[in-house]
Amino acid sequence: MQRELIRAVLERQVLRGTVRVAGWVRTRRDSKAGVSFVALNDGSCFQNLQVVAPDNLDNYASEVRRLHPGCSIVVTGELTPSPGRGQDREVRASQVRVLGWADPEVYPLGKQRVSFERLREIAHLRPRTNTFGAVTRVRNCLARSAHRFFQERAFYYIHTPIITGSDCEGAGALFRVTTLGPEGANPGEHGADLYRGDFFGRQTFLTVSGQLEAEAYACALGRVYTFGPTFRAEDSNTRRHLAEFWMIEPEVAFADLNENADLACDFLRFLCNAVLEECSDDLAFFEERIAPGVMDRLQSVATSDFTRMTYTEAVDLLARDGHRFEFSPKYGCDLQSEHERYLTETACNGPVVLTDYPREIKPFYMRVNEDDRTVAAMDVLLPGVGEIIGGSQREERLEMLLVRMRETGVDPDDYQWYVDLRRFGTVPHAGFGLGFERMIQFATGMANIRDVIPFPRTPRNAEF
RNA sequence: UCCGGCGUAGCUCAGCGGUAGAGUAGGUGGCUGUUAACCACUUGGUCGUAGGUUCGAAUCCUACCGCCGGAGCCA
């Protein structure tokens, strides 16, 4: 007999007929009336299916009464309306076959609440909890929706390299990739010679962004995007940072900063709508148990306009508002977290797009504006998670790009191929990067980024 | 990396100078078409590690390790 997903059983209109389901026991309750109730979950949806196992089963005493949270079973039985409160249907089991036991003395998950910190130590088992099941389904919905958004708009999905030779993209410290022995980790002053004998014949690292390579494809195919892992070797210990995370980076030819910002806002709205429409059960759980208000915030981003202002306007607003900050906002300095939080959570009370930052604090590839003092950069801030998107219009003018490389201490010889894009048939283009895990945080209300990725990598943690 | 906080029973925590407690989970029994089930009894800990102060340290001091939060960096 064909096994059915619990989600399909719960969606059935007609409550009769024989079904077979398989999953993991969440709880078991016994009744002296001669039945045991088993809440069964198979991951296909948030809800459990109630299995009613009568004591005339031949393995009732020997096995059913020994079922505990975590045990895996296959159940065959009749689907019927449920007389009890809490569910409209149940399966009256004619057979309960145990696939795997879970000794309650040592199995760490039971009916009691377990802290997220503790669950990180058992990351291989935490997907069996309500919270991580829900996070996983929302994560999947966001990934599917991201692809759908770009595919519907004629973007090509491209795969940019994980291993890169660019060592100064200005996006933080890099992980070195080498097949050399211990000397490879600490090259010293003879680094260049040393790496000539390495696997790639040069220094290589794990990528911190697919942007530069995506630009090459955008300047040929028009609209492209990447969706892949990204690595930062920063010793960051916050609830918003991972050493390995996933980033979505669209890149569009013949587009300016304004169109770039429009795309970013449309994209965020699209993702919020998708989660609201496709993950209602999981969202209801987050709303009730994890982060009250999360649905309102999603709804608000999905429907409202994003506040747009320039960096200069933001600094003015922060100074004028009279709010006391630990660091007072100053033109020419990066905005502090407290400033960004104030803008998006208090001043605008919603999503904010900041544009046109001073050229001194931004990397070489961002396009210099007509005022000569600012570059066409943009950050999108969301309440609760802060910066979720960073992007820019790229510098497409060969001479200016070389000027900016000199200014920021980047050697054009290391980026010949990138400079070539301006040398041959250059076009205006723009793009941005969206931190995928931060988007999941916003959609679920999960406070710590380590709890929205299956197996988080952070400083001193690469378990599993 | 810097600042702050915390590491006590499987889990969540109380105890804060006199030699270890609660809730919960687990076990046993009772009750019940149950659903955070309920009632009774019960198993369970060299109090993160290493030093030090003291007659005596889970409790005070130092170092280290780990975790959490904030900052920096950024997505």
mmCIF file of C-alpha atoms in Angstrom, chain A residues 151-339:
data_model
loop_
_atom_site.group_PDB
_atom_site.id
_atom_site.type_symbol
_atom_site.label_atom_id
_atom_site.label_comp_id
_atom_site.label_asym_id
_atom_site.label_seq_id
_atom_site.Cartn_x
_atom_site.Cartn_y
_atom_site.Cartn_z
ATOM 1 C CA GLN A 151 12.761 33.421 -13.447
ATOM 2 C CA GLU A 152 9.474 35.253 -14.056
ATOM 3 C CA ARG A 153 11.476 38.371 -14.891
ATOM 4 C CA ALA A 154 13.787 36.719 -17.425
ATOM 5 C CA PHE A 155 16.863 36.536 -15.198
ATOM 6 C CA TYR A 156 19.355 33.717 -15.791
ATOM 7 C CA TYR A 157 20.482 31.742 -12.761
ATOM 8 C CA ILE A 158 24.259 31.494 -12.916
ATOM 9 C CA HIS A 159 26.741 29.609 -10.750
ATOM 10 C CA THR A 160 29.723 31.708 -9.772
ATOM 11 C CA PRO A 161 32.853 30.094 -8.349
ATOM 12 C CA ILE A 162 33.165 29.149 -4.693
ATOM 13 C CA ILE A 163 36.950 29.272 -4.911
ATOM 14 C CA THR A 164 38.281 32.661 -5.936
ATOM 15 C CA GLY A 165 41.619 34.295 -6.551
ATOM 16 C CA SER A 166 40.441 37.776 -5.663
ATOM 17 C CA ASP A 167 41.855 38.553 -2.275
ATOM 18 C CA CYS A 168 40.732 42.129 -1.755
ATOM 19 C CA GLU A 169 37.104 42.552 -2.644
ATOM 20 C CA GLY A 170 36.751 44.633 0.462
ATOM 21 C CA ALA A 171 34.130 42.454 2.065
ATOM 22 C CA GLY A 172 36.006 41.204 5.073
ATOM 23 C CA ALA A 173 38.549 38.525 5.904
ATOM 24 C CA LEU A 174 38.845 35.447 3.695
ATOM 25 C CA PHE A 175 39.304 31.736 4.258
ATOM 26 C CA ARG A 176 42.429 30.498 2.537
ATOM 27 C CA VAL A 177 42.154 27.483 0.238
ATOM 28 C CA THR A 178 45.351 25.473 -0.103
ATOM 29 C CA THR A 179 46.665 21.949 -0.449
ATOM 30 C CA LEU A 180 50.002 22.987 0.986
ATOM 31 C CA GLY A 181 51.057 21.811 4.421
ATOM 32 C CA PRO A 182 51.345 23.986 7.510
ATOM 33 C CA GLU A 183 53.514 26.510 5.649
ATOM 34 C CA GLY A 184 50.513 27.276 3.427
ATOM 35 C CA ALA A 185 48.610 28.834 6.275
ATOM 36 C CA ASN A 186 51.389 31.307 7.055
ATOM 37 C CA PRO A 187 53.036 32.290 3.787
ATOM 38 C CA GLY A 188 55.190 35.086 5.216
ATOM 39 C CA GLU A 189 57.068 37.335 2.818
ATOM 40 C CA HIS A 190 57.690 34.652 0.183
ATOM 41 C CA GLY A 191 53.975 34.069 -0.293
ATOM 42 C CA ALA A 192 53.892 34.575 -4.052
ATOM 43 C CA ASP A 193 56.705 32.034 -4.623
ATOM 44 C CA LEU A 194 55.173 29.620 -2.190
ATOM 45 C CA TYR A 195 51.760 29.545 -3.838
ATOM 46 C CA ARG A 196 53.226 29.004 -7.301
ATOM 47 C CA GLY A 197 53.575 25.410 -6.116
ATOM 48 C CA ASP A 198 50.072 25.242 -4.691
ATOM 49 C CA PHE A 199 47.156 23.432 -6.320
ATOM 50 C CA PHE A 200 46.006 26.403 -8.414
ATOM 51 C CA GLY A 201 49.474 27.870 -8.816
ATOM 52 C CA ARG A 202 48.367 30.992 -6.979
ATOM 53 C CA GLN A 203 46.693 32.154 -3.801
ATOM 54 C CA THR A 204 43.031 31.158 -3.532
ATOM 55 C CA PHE A 205 40.223 31.756 -1.075
ATOM 56 C CA LEU A 206 36.589 30.927 -0.471
ATOM 57 C CA THR A 207 34.405 33.535 -2.107
ATOM 58 C CA VAL A 208 32.998 36.497 -0.200
ATOM 59 C CA SER A 209 30.669 37.423 -3.072
ATOM 60 C CA GLY A 210 29.761 36.320 -6.569
ATOM 61 C CA GLN A 211 29.227 39.900 -7.666
ATOM 62 C CA LEU A 212 32.303 40.503 -9.808
ATOM 63 C CA GLU A 213 31.752 37.315 -11.785
ATOM 64 C CA ALA A 214 28.018 38.044 -12.015
ATOM 65 C CA GLU A 215 28.878 41.405 -13.597
ATOM 66 C CA ALA A 216 30.696 39.594 -16.391
ATOM 67 C CA TYR A 217 27.578 37.585 -17.190
ATOM 68 C CA ALA A 218 25.217 40.542 -16.820
ATOM 69 C CA CYS A 219 27.388 42.359 -19.354
ATOM 70 C CA ALA A 220 26.543 39.646 -21.879
ATOM 71 C CA LEU A 221 23.200 38.106 -20.909
ATOM 72 C CA GLY A 222 21.554 41.202 -19.491
ATOM 73 C CA ARG A 223 19.900 39.942 -16.330
ATOM 74 C CA VAL A 224 21.451 37.305 -14.102
ATOM 75 C CA TYR A 225 21.421 36.261 -10.482
ATOM 76 C CA THR A 226 23.408 33.998 -8.215
ATOM 77 C CA PHE A 227 22.213 32.062 -5.192
ATOM 78 C CA GLY A 228 24.999 30.353 -3.377
ATOM 79 C CA PRO A 229 27.154 30.026 -0.281
ATOM 80 C CA THR A 230 29.404 32.848 0.829
ATOM 81 C CA PHE A 231 32.219 32.828 3.361
ATOM 82 C CA ARG A 232 33.589 35.425 5.751
ATOM 83 C CA ALA A 233 36.451 34.673 8.126
ATOM 84 C CA GLU A 234 35.576 37.598 10.396
ATOM 85 C CA ASP A 235 35.629 36.812 14.112
ATOM 86 C CA SER A 236 32.038 38.004 14.375
ATOM 87 C CA ASN A 237 29.973 36.863 17.319
ATOM 88 C CA THR A 238 26.525 38.324 16.881
ATOM 89 C CA ARG A 239 23.033 37.037 16.233
ATOM 90 C CA ARG A 240 23.220 38.450 12.682
ATOM 91 C CA HIS A 241 26.497 36.919 11.412
ATOM 92 C CA LEU A 242 27.655 33.561 10.109
ATOM 93 C CA ALA A 243 31.010 32.461 8.722
ATOM 94 C CA GLU A 244 29.138 30.552 6.003
ATOM 95 C CA PHE A 245 25.878 31.960 4.728
ATOM 96 C CA TRP A 246 23.812 32.113 1.555
ATOM 97 C CA MET A 247 23.431 35.161 -0.591
ATOM 98 C CA ILE A 248 21.214 36.057 -3.545
ATOM 99 C CA GLU A 249 22.864 38.514 -5.937
ATOM 100 C CA PRO A 250 21.030 39.843 -9.000
ATOM 101 C CA GLU A 251 22.967 41.907 -11.524
ATOM 102 C CA VAL A 252 21.239 43.910 -14.268
ATOM 103 C CA ALA A 253 22.731 45.528 -17.367
ATOM 104 C CA PHE A 254 21.404 48.897 -18.589
ATOM 105 C CA ALA A 255 20.045 49.657 -15.106
ATOM 106 C CA ASP A 256 20.784 52.566 -12.796
ATOM 107 C CA LEU A 257 20.553 52.867 -9.020
ATOM 108 C CA ASN A 258 16.897 53.805 -9.105
ATOM 109 C CA GLU A 259 15.895 50.711 -11.052
ATOM 110 C CA ASN A 260 18.127 48.701 -8.757
ATOM 111 C CA ALA A 261 16.270 49.985 -5.703
ATOM 112 C CA ASP A 262 12.926 49.308 -7.402
ATOM 113 C CA LEU A 263 14.008 45.735 -8.042
ATOM 114 C CA ALA A 264 15.147 45.288 -4.440
ATOM 115 C CA CYS A 265 11.844 46.586 -3.056
ATOM 116 C CA ASP A 266 9.784 44.445 -5.458
ATOM 117 C CA PHE A 267 11.872 41.436 -4.509
ATOM 118 C CA LEU A 268 11.364 41.909 -0.766
ATOM 119 C CA ARG A 269 7.643 42.481 -1.226
ATOM 120 C CA PHE A 270 7.405 39.357 -3.365
ATOM 121 C CA LEU A 271 9.175 37.214 -0.772
ATOM 122 C CA CYS A 272 6.999 38.488 2.073
ATOM 123 C CA ASN A 273 3.829 37.812 0.093
ATOM 124 C CA ALA A 274 4.991 34.313 -0.770
ATOM 125 C CA VAL A 275 5.582 33.376 2.865
ATOM 126 C CA LEU A 276 2.254 34.877 3.917
ATOM 127 C CA GLU A 277 0.421 32.918 1.241
ATOM 128 C CA GLU A 278 2.277 29.620 1.345
ATOM 129 C CA CYS A 279 3.323 29.124 4.985
ATOM 130 C CA SER A 280 0.273 30.154 6.990
ATOM 131 C CA ASP A 281 0.453 27.267 9.484
ATOM 132 C CA ASP A 282 4.130 27.794 10.174
ATOM 133 C CA LEU A 283 3.665 31.568 10.420
ATOM 134 C CA ALA A 284 0.806 31.135 12.891
ATOM 135 C CA PHE A 285 3.204 29.182 15.085
ATOM 136 C CA PHE A 286 5.889 31.905 14.907
ATOM 137 C CA GLU A 287 3.293 34.550 15.637
ATOM 138 C CA GLU A 288 1.979 32.721 18.685
ATOM 139 C CA ARG A 289 5.092 31.161 20.205
ATOM 140 C CA ILE A 290 8.202 32.874 18.885
ATOM 141 C CA ALA A 291 7.663 36.474 17.800
ATOM 142 C CA PRO A 292 4.270 38.137 18.272
ATOM 143 C CA GLY A 293 3.823 40.776 15.561
ATOM 144 C CA VAL A 294 5.860 38.978 12.925
ATOM 145 C CA MET A 295 2.861 38.616 10.597
ATOM 146 C CA ASP A 296 2.061 42.327 10.812
ATOM 147 C CA ARG A 297 5.652 43.185 9.928
ATOM 148 C CA LEU A 298 5.544 40.828 6.939
ATOM 149 C CA GLN A 299 2.217 42.256 5.863
ATOM 150 C CA SER A 300 3.536 45.777 6.180
ATOM 151 C CA VAL A 301 6.596 45.131 4.030
ATOM 152 C CA ALA A 302 4.458 43.251 1.513
ATOM 153 C CA THR A 303 2.097 46.179 0.972
ATOM 154 C CA SER A 304 3.723 49.441 2.043
ATOM 155 C CA ASP A 305 6.083 51.700 0.167
ATOM 156 C CA PHE A 306 9.706 51.770 1.246
ATOM 157 C CA THR A 307 10.994 55.064 2.587
ATOM 158 C CA ARG A 308 13.857 56.294 0.395
ATOM 159 C CA MET A 309 16.418 58.830 1.485
ATOM 160 C CA THR A 310 20.022 59.635 0.781
ATOM 161 C CA TYR A 311 22.793 59.038 3.251
ATOM 162 C CA THR A 312 23.121 62.799 3.657
ATOM 163 C CA GLU A 313 19.426 63.175 4.432
ATOM 164 C CA ALA A 314 19.664 60.331 6.943
ATOM 165 C CA VAL A 315 22.584 61.939 8.772
ATOM 166 C CA ASP A 316 20.676 65.245 8.874
ATOM 167 C CA LEU A 317 17.557 63.530 10.175
ATOM 168 C CA LEU A 318 19.502 61.706 12.877
ATOM 169 C CA ALA A 319 21.236 64.891 13.994
ATOM 170 C CA ARG A 320 18.076 67.007 13.859
ATOM 171 C CA ASP A 321 15.886 64.502 15.729
ATOM 172 C CA GLY A 322 17.648 65.203 18.992
ATOM 173 C CA HIS A 323 17.682 61.530 19.901
ATOM 174 C CA ARG A 324 20.628 60.600 22.112
ATOM 175 C CA PHE A 325 22.988 58.123 20.474
ATOM 176 C CA GLU A 326 26.078 56.537 21.941
ATOM 177 C CA PHE A 327 27.908 57.787 18.849
ATOM 178 C CA SER A 328 26.527 60.936 17.282
ATOM 179 C CA PRO A 329 25.974 60.611 13.532
ATOM 180 C CA LYS A 330 28.582 62.376 11.447
ATOM 181 C CA TYR A 331 28.882 62.859 7.683
ATOM 182 C CA GLY A 332 31.695 60.766 6.283
ATOM 183 C CA CYS A 333 31.359 57.978 8.819
ATOM 184 C CA ASP A 334 29.505 54.722 8.434
ATOM 185 C CA LEU A 335 26.157 54.681 10.170
ATOM 186 C CA GLN A 336 26.236 52.777 13.453
ATOM 187 C CA SER A 337 23.861 49.901 14.105
ATOM 188 C CA GLU A 338 21.982 52.126 16.543
ATOM 189 C CA HIS A 339 21.486 54.718 13.778
#
